mmCIF file of C-alpha atoms in Angstrom:
data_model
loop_
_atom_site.group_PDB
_atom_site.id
_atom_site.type_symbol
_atom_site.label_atom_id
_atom_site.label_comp_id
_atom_site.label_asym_id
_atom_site.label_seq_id
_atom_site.Cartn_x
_atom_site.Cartn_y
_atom_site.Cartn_z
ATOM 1 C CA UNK A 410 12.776 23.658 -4.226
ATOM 2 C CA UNK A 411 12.920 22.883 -0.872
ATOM 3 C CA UNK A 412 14.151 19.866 1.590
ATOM 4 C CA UNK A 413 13.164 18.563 4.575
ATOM 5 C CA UNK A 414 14.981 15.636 6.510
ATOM 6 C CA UNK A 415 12.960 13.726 9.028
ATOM 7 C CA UNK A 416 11.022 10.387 9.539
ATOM 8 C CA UNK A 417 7.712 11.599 8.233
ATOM 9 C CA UNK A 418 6.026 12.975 5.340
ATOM 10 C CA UNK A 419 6.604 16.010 3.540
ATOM 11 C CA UNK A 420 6.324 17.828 0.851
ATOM 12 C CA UNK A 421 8.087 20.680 -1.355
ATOM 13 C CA UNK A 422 6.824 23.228 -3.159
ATOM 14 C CA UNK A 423 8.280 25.465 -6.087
ATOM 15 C CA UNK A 424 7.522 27.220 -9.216
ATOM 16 C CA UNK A 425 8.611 26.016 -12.079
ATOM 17 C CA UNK A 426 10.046 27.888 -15.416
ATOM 18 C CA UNK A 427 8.965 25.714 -17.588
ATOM 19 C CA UNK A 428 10.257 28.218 -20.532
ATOM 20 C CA UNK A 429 13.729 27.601 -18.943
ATOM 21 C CA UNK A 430 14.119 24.285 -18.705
ATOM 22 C CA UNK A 431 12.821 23.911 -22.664
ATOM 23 C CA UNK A 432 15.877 26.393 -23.193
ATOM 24 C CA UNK A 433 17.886 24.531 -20.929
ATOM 25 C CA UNK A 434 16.877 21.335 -22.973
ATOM 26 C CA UNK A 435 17.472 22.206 -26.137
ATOM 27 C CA UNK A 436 21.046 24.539 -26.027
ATOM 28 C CA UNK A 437 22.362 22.308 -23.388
ATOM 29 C CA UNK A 438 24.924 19.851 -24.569
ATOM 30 C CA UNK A 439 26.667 18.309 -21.472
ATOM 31 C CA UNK A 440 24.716 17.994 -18.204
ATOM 32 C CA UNK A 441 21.314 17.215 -20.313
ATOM 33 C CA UNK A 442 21.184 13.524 -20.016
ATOM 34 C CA UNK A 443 17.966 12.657 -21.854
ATOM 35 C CA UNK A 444 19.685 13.120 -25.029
ATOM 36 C CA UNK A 445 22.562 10.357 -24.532
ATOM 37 C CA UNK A 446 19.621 7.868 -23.651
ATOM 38 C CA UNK A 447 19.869 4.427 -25.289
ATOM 39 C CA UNK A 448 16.360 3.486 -25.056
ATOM 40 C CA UNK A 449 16.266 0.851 -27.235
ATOM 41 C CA UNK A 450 18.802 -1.253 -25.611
ATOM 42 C CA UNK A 451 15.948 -1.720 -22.755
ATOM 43 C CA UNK A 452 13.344 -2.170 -25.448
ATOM 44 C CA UNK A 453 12.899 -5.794 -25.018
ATOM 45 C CA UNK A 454 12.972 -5.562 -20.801
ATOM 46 C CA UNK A 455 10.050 -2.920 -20.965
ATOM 47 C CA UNK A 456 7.591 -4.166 -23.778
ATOM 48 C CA UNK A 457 5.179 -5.858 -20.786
ATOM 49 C CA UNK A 458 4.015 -3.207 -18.253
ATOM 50 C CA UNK A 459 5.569 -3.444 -14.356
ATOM 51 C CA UNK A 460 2.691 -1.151 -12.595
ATOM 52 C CA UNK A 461 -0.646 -0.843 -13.295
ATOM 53 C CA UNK A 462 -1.755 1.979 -14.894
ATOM 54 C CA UNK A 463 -4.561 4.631 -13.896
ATOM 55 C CA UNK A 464 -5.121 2.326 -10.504
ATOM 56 C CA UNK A 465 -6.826 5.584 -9.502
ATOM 57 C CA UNK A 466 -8.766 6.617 -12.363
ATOM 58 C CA UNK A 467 -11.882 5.569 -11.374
ATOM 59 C CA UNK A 468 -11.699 4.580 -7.957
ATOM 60 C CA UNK A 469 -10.346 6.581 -4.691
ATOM 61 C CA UNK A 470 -6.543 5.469 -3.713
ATOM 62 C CA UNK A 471 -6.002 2.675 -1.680
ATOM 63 C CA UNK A 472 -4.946 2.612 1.837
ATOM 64 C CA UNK A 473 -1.368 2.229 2.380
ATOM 65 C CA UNK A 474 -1.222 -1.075 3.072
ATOM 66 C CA UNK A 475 -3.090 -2.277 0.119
ATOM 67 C CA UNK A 476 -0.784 -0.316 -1.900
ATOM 68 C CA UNK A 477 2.350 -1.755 -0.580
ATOM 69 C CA UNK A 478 0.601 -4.839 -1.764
ATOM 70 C CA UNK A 479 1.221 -3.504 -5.578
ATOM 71 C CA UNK A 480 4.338 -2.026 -5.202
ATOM 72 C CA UNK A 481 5.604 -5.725 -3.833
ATOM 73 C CA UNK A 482 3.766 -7.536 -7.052
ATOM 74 C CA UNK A 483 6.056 -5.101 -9.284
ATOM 75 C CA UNK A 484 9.085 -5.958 -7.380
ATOM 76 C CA UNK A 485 8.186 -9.904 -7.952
ATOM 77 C CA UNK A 486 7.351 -9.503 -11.229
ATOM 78 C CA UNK A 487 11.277 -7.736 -11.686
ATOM 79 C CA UNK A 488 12.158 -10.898 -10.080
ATOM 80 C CA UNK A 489 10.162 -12.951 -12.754
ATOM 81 C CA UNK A 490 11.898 -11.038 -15.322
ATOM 82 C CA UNK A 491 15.062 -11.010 -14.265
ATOM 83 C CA UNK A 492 15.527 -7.608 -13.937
ATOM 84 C CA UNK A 493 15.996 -8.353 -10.557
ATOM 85 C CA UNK A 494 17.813 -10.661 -8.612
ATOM 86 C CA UNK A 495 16.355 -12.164 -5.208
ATOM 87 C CA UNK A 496 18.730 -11.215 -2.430
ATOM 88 C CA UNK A 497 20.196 -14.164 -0.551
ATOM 89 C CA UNK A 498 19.083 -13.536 2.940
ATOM 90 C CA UNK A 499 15.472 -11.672 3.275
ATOM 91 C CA UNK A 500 14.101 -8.964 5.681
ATOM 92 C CA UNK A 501 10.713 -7.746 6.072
ATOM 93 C CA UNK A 502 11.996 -4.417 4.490
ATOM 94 C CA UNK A 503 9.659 -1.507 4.285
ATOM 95 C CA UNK A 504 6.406 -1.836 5.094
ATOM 96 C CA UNK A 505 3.124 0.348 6.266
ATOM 97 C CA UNK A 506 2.557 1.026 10.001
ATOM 98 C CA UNK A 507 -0.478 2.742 10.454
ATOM 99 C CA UNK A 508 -0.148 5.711 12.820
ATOM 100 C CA UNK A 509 -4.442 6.075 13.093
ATOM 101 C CA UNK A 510 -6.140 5.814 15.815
ATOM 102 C CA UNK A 511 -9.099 3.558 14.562
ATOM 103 C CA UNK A 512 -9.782 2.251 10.871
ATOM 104 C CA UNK A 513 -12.290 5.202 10.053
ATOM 105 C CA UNK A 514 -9.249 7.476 10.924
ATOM 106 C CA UNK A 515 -7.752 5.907 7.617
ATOM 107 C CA UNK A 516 -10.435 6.005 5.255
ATOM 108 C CA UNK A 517 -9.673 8.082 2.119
ATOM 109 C CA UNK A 518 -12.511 10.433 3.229
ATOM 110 C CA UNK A 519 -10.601 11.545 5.742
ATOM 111 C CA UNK A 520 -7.006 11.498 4.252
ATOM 112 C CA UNK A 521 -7.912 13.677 1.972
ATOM 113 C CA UNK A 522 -9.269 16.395 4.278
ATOM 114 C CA UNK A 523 -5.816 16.996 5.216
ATOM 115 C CA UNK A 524 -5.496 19.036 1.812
ATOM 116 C CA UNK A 525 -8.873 21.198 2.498
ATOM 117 C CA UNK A 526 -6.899 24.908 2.587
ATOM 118 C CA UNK A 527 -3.746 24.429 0.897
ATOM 119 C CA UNK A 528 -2.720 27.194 -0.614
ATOM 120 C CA UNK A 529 -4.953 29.608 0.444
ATOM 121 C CA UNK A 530 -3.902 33.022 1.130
ATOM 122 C CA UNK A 531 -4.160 33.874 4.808
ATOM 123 C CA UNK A 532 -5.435 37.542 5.152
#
């Protein structure tokens, strides 16, 4: 895998052995977590749903700041549940500044284009 440090978007890119990590799953005993899981003490805490499921399914992904929108109704319905606690003082925290030049800029349509020749094989 790879890392990149800076104030925008990125992405990394790997292969996977997928036949390694089964092996690596199965044989071993210490550093494979998954296997010392308690799941059933958080039984009760996770029997609703937080996020929506298959929001994109059958409809294009939202624009950022619609999404944000979710993301914030899961964090209030923590809140709700007492998962988590509301902090004393609150900030406007993290939200989505558009870096388009107009609205059309931002449609989905256009997003997306942004993918059109990844991975192709210059040459």
């Amino acid at each position: 895998m790879s890392y990149s440090a800076s104030g925008y978007n990125t992405m990394a890119a790997a292969i996977l052995d997928i036949e390694a990590l089964r092996q690596f799953r199965v044989m071993n005993l210490n550093s494979n977590w998954m296997k010392d899981l308690r799941t059933e003490v958080f039984r009760k805490r996770y029997e609703l749903p937080i996020h929506p499921k298959n929001l994109w399914l059958d409809q294009d992904p939202l624009p950022h700041e619609k999404v944000d929108e979710i993301y914030r109704e899961n964090i209030r319905c923590l809140i709700k549940r007492s998962s988590f606690t509301e902090p004393a003082n609150r900030f406007r925290g993290a939200h989505y500044q558009s870096g388009a030049s107009s609205p059309e800029e931002e449609k989905w349509e256009n997003i997306k284009t942004l993918w059109d020749g990844w991975g192709d094989e210059e040459g």
